[in-house]
Coordinates of C-alpha atoms and ligand atoms in Angstrom, one line a residue:
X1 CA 119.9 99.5 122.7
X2 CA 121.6 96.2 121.8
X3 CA 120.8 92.5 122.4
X4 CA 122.5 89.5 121.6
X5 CA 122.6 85.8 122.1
X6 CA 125.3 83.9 124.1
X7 CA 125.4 80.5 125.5
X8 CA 124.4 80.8 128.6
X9 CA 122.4 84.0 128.7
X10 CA 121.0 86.5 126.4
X11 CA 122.4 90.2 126.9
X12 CA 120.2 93.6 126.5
X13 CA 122.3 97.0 126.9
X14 CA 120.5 99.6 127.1
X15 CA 120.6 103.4 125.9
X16 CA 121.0 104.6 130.1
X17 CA 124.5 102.2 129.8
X18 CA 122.8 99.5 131.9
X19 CA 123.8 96.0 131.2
X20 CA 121.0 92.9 131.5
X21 CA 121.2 89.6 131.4
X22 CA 118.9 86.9 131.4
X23 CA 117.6 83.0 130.2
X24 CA 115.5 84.5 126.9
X25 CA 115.1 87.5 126.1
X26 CA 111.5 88.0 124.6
X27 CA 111.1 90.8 121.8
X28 CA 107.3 92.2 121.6
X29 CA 108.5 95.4 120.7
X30 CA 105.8 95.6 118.1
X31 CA 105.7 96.8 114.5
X32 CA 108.9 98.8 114.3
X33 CA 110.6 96.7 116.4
X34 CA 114.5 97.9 117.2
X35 CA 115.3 94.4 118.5
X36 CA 114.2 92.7 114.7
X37 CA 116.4 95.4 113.5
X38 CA 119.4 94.6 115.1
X39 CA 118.8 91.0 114.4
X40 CA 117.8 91.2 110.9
X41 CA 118.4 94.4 109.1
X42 CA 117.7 93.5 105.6
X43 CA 114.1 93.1 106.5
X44 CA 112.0 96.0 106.6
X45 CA 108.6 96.8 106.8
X46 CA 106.9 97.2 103.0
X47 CA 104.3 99.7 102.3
X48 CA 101.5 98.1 100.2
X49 CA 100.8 101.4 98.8
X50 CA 97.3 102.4 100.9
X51 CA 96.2 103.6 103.8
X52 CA 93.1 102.8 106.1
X53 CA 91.1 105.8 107.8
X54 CA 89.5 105.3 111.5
X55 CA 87.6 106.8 113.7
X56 CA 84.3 106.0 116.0
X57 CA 81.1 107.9 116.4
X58 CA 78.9 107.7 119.3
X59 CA 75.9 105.7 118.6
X60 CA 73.2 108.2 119.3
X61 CA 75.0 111.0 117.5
X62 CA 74.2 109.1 114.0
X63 CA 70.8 110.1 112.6
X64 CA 67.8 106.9 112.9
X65 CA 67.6 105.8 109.5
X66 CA 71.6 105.5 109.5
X67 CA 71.3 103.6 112.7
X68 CA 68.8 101.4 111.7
X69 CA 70.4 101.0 107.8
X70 CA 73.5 99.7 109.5
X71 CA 72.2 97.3 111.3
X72 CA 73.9 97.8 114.5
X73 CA 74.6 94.4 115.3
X74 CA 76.2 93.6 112.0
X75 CA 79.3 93.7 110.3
X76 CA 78.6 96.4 107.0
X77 CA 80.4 96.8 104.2
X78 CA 80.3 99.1 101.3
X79 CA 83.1 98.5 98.2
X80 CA 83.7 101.5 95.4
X81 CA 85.8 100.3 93.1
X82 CA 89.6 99.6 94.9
X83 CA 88.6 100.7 98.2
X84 CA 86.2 99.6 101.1
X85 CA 84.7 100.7 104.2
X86 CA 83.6 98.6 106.9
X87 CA 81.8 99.6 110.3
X88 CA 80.6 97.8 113.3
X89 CA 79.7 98.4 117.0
X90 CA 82.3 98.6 119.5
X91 CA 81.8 99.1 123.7
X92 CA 81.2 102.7 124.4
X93 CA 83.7 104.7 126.8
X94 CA 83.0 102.7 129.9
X95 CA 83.6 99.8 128.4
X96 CA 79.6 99.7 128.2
X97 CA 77.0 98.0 125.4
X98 CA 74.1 99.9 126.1
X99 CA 72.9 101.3 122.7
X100 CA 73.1 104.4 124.2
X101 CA 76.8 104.5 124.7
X102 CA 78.1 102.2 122.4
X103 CA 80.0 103.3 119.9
X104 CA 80.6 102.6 115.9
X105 CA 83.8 101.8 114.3
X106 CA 84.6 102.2 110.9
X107 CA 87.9 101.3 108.8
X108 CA 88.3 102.7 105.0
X109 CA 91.1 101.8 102.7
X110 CA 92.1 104.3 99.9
X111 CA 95.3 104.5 97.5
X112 CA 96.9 108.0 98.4
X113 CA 99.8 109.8 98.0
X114 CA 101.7 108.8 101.7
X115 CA 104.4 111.1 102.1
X116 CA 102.0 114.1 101.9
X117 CA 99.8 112.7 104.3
X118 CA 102.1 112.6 106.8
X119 CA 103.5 115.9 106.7
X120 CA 101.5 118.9 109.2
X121 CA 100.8 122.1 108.3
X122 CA 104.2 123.5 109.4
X123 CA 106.2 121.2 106.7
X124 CA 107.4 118.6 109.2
X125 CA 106.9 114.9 108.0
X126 CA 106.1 112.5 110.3
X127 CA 107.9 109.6 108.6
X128 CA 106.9 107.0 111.6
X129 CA 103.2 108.1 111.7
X130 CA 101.3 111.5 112.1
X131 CA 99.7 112.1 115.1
X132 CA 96.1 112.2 114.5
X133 CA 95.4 115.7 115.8
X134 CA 98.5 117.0 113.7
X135 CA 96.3 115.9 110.4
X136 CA 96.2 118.9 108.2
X137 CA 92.8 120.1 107.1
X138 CA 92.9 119.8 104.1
X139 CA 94.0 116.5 104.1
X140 CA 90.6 115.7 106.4
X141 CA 88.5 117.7 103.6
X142 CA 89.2 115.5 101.1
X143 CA 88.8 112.5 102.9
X144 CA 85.3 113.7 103.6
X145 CA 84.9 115.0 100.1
X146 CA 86.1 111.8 99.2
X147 CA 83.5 109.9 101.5
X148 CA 80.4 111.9 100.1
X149 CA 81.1 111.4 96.7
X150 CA 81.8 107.4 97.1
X151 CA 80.0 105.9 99.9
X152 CA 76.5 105.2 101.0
X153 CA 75.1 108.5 102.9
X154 CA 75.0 106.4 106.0
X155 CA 78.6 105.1 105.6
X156 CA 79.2 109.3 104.6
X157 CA 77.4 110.4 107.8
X158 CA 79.0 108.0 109.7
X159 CA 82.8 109.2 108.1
X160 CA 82.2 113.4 108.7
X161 CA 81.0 112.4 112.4
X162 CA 83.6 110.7 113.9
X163 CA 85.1 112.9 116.3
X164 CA 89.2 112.4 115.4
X165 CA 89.8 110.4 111.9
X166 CA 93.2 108.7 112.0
X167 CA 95.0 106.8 109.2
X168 CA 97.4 103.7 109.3
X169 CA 100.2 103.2 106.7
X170 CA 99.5 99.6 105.9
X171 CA 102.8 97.3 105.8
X172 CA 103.4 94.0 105.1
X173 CA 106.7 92.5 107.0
X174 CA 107.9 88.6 107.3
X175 CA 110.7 87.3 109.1
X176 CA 112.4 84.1 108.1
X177 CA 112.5 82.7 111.5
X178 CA 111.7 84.0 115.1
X179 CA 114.1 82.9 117.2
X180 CA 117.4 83.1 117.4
X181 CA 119.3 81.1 119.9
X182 CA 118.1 82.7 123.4
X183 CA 116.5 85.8 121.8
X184 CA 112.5 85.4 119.9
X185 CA 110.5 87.7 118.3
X186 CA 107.1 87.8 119.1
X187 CA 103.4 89.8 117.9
X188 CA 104.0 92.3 115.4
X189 CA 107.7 92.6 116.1
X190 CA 107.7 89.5 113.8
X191 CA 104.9 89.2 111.4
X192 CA 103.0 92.7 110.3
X193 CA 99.7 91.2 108.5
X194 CA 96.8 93.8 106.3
X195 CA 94.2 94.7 108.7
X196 CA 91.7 92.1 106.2
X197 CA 91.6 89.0 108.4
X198 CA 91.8 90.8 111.7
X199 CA 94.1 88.5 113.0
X200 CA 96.8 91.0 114.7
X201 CA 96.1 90.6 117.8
X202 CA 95.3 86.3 118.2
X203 CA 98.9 86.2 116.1
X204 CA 100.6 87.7 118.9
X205 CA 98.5 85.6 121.5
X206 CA 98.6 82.7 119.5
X207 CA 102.6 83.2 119.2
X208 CA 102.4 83.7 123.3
X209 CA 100.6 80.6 123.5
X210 CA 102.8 78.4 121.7
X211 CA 106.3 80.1 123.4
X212 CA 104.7 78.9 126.7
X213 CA 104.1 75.7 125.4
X214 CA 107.5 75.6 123.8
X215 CA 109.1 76.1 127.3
X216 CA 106.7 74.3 129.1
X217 CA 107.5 70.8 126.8
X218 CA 111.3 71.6 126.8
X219 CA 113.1 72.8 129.8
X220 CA 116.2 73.2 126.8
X221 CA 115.8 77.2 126.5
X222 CA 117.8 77.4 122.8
X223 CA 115.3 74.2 121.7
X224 CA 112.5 75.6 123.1
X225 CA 112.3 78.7 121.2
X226 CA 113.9 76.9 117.8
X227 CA 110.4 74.9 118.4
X228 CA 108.4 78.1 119.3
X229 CA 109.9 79.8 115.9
X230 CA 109.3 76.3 113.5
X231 CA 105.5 76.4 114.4
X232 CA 104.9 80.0 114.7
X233 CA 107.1 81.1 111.4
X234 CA 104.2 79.5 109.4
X235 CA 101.4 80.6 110.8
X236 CA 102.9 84.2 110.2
X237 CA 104.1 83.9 106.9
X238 CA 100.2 82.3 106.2
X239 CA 98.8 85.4 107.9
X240 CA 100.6 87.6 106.2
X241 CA 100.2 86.3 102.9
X242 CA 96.4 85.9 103.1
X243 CA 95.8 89.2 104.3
X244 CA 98.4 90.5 100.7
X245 CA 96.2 88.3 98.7
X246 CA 92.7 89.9 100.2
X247 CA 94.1 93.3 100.2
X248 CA 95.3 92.9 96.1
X249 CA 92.0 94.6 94.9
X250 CA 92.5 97.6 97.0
X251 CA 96.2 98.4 95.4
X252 CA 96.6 100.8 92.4
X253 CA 100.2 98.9 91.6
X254 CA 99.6 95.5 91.2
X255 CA 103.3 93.7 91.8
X256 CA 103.0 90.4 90.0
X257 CA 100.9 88.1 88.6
X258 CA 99.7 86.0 91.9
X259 CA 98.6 89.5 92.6
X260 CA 96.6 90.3 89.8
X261 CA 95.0 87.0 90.0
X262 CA 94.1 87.7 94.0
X263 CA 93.0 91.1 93.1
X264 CA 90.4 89.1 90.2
X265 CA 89.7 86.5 92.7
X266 CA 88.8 88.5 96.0
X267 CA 87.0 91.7 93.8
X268 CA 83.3 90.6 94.4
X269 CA 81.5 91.7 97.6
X270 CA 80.6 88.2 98.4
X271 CA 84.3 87.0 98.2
X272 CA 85.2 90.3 100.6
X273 CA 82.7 89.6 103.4
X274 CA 83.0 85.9 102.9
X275 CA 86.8 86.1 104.2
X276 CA 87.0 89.5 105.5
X277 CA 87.7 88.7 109.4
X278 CA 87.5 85.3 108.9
X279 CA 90.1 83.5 110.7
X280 CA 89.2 79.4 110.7
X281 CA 91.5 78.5 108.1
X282 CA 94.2 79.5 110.5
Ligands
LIG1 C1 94.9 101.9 114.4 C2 95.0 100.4 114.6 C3 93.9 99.6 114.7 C4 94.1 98.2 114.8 N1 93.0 97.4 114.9 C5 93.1 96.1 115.1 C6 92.0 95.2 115.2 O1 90.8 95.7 115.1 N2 92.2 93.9 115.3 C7 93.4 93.4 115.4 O2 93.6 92.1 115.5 N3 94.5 94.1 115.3 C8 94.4 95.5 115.1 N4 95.5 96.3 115.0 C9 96.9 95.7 115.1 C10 97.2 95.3 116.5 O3 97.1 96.5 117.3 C11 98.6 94.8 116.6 O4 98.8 93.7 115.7 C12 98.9 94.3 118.0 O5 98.8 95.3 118.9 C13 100.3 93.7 118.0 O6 100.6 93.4 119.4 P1 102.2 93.3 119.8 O7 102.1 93.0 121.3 O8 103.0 92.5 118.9 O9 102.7 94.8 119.6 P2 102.2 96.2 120.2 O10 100.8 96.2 120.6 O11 102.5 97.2 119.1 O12 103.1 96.4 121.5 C14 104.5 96.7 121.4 C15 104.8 97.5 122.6 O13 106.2 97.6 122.7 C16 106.6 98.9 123.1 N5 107.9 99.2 122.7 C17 108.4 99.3 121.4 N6 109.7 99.6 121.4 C18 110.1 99.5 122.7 C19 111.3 99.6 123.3 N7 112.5 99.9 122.6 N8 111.4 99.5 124.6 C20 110.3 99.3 125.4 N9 109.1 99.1 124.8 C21 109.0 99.2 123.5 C22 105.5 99.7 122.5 O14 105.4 101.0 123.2 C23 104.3 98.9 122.7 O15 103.7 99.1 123.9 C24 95.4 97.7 114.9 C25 96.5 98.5 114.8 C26 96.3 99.9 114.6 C27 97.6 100.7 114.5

């Protein structure tokens, strides 16, 4: 596949020999997005050194005094020392809120030795991401083992009940700008933010938002996006560097100094569930 810009139109040849062309072409091509890459190869996606585990458990499958310890309708938290877990209710398989079927969602972040991770029991590495159900188990041992020995017992029960644990690499990735001429990057094929503000997903509707603005205000395609990428480049690159700075504590490699000094500053539980999520300042 290949895209570029041209003054008239934007062309997109694809793979099947098929020629396109068109006013804009929009990239939401997400996180390992081949359209950034052919725009802007020197930037890559940086891995910040941890993972995060996930999985959901079925409400009623949790014993009552875990249920009623994690408080259902909150937002829990529990922080060893350079990790965290957080859990909190999510709609259960019909899209349903009844206690009965909801479900509960937990995230953990660990420092771990990636390439390993993502290589299955018959020696193949998945360098884009492992499947969940090709986890070896061994590697879903220890991350029980490692759940009984560090968490609360309700955040441990919760973590050996969920039915199929996946991880996420977690990346950090900035683009200097996110348009170029009749072609714009949008979502996470632009701006790859720590999962810590929760923000992913408004980012790529905010960034939808503010193209359709863009293009509504200006009927001047190339000006249009230019606009779209001057307003939406700093939100990003704010994103993105607020999620690095809450994220610091978690890494076993601190990189500089504005590191260390986020790691210090967002180290106390208050400081992680007073920004954790939190997305006003943006
Ligand atoms: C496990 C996990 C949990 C998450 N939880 C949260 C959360 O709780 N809250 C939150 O805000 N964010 C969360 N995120 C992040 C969120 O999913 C992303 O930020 C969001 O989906 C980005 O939207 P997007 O449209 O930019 O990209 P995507 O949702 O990744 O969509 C990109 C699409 O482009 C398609 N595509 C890629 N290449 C091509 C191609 N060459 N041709 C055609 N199609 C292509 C892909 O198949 C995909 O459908 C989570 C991510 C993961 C992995």
């Amino acid at each position: 596949m290949s895209v570029e810009d041209g003054p008239d139109y934007a062309t997109v040849s694809l793979r099947d020999g098929s020629v396109h062309q068109a006013d804009m072409v929009i990239a939401a091509d997400g996180f390992r997005s081949e359209v950034r890459g052919r725009l802007l190869p020197e930037v890559k996606l940086e891995y910040v050194g941890y993972i995060a585990w996930r999985g959901l458990v079925d409400e009623m499958s949790l014993s009552e005094p875990t249920r009623d310890a994690l408080l259902f309708e909150k937002f829990a938290f529990w922080l060893p020392p350079h990790e965290q877990i957080l859990g909190y209710p999510v709609a259960g398989q019909s899209n349903s809120t009844m206690p009965s079927e909801r479900r509960y969602n937990r995230a953990t972040s660990e420092d771990v030795d990636l390439p390993d991770l993502l290589t299955d029991a018959t020696g193949k590495r998945w360098i884009g991401g492992i499947p969940p159900t090709l986890i070896r188990p061994d590697v879903l041992a220890d991350m029980e083992e490692a759940a009984n020995t560090l968490l609360a017992p309700q955040f441990a029960e919760v973590v050996t009940k969920a039915k199929q644990a996946l991880f996420q690499p977690i990346f950090d990735l900035e683009v200097p700008k996110m348009a170029f001429g009749r072609i714009a990057l949008l979502g996470d094929a632009a701006f790859v933010a720590r999962p810590h503000c929760g923000m992913d997903v408004i980012k790529a509707a905010g960034d939808a938002m503010a193209l359709t603005a863009a293009l509504t205000s200006d009927s001047d395609v190339r000006r249009a996006l230019a606009e779209y990428s001057r307003v939406r480049t700093q939100v990003g690159a704010a994103i993105v560097q607020h999620a690095r700075h809450l994220g610091a504590y978690m890494q076993a490699q601190l990189r500089n100094e504005t590191d260390r000094v986020m790691a210090e500053r967002y180290r106390t539980p208050e400081a992680v569930m007073r920004e954790t999520a939190v997305s006003a300042r943006f």
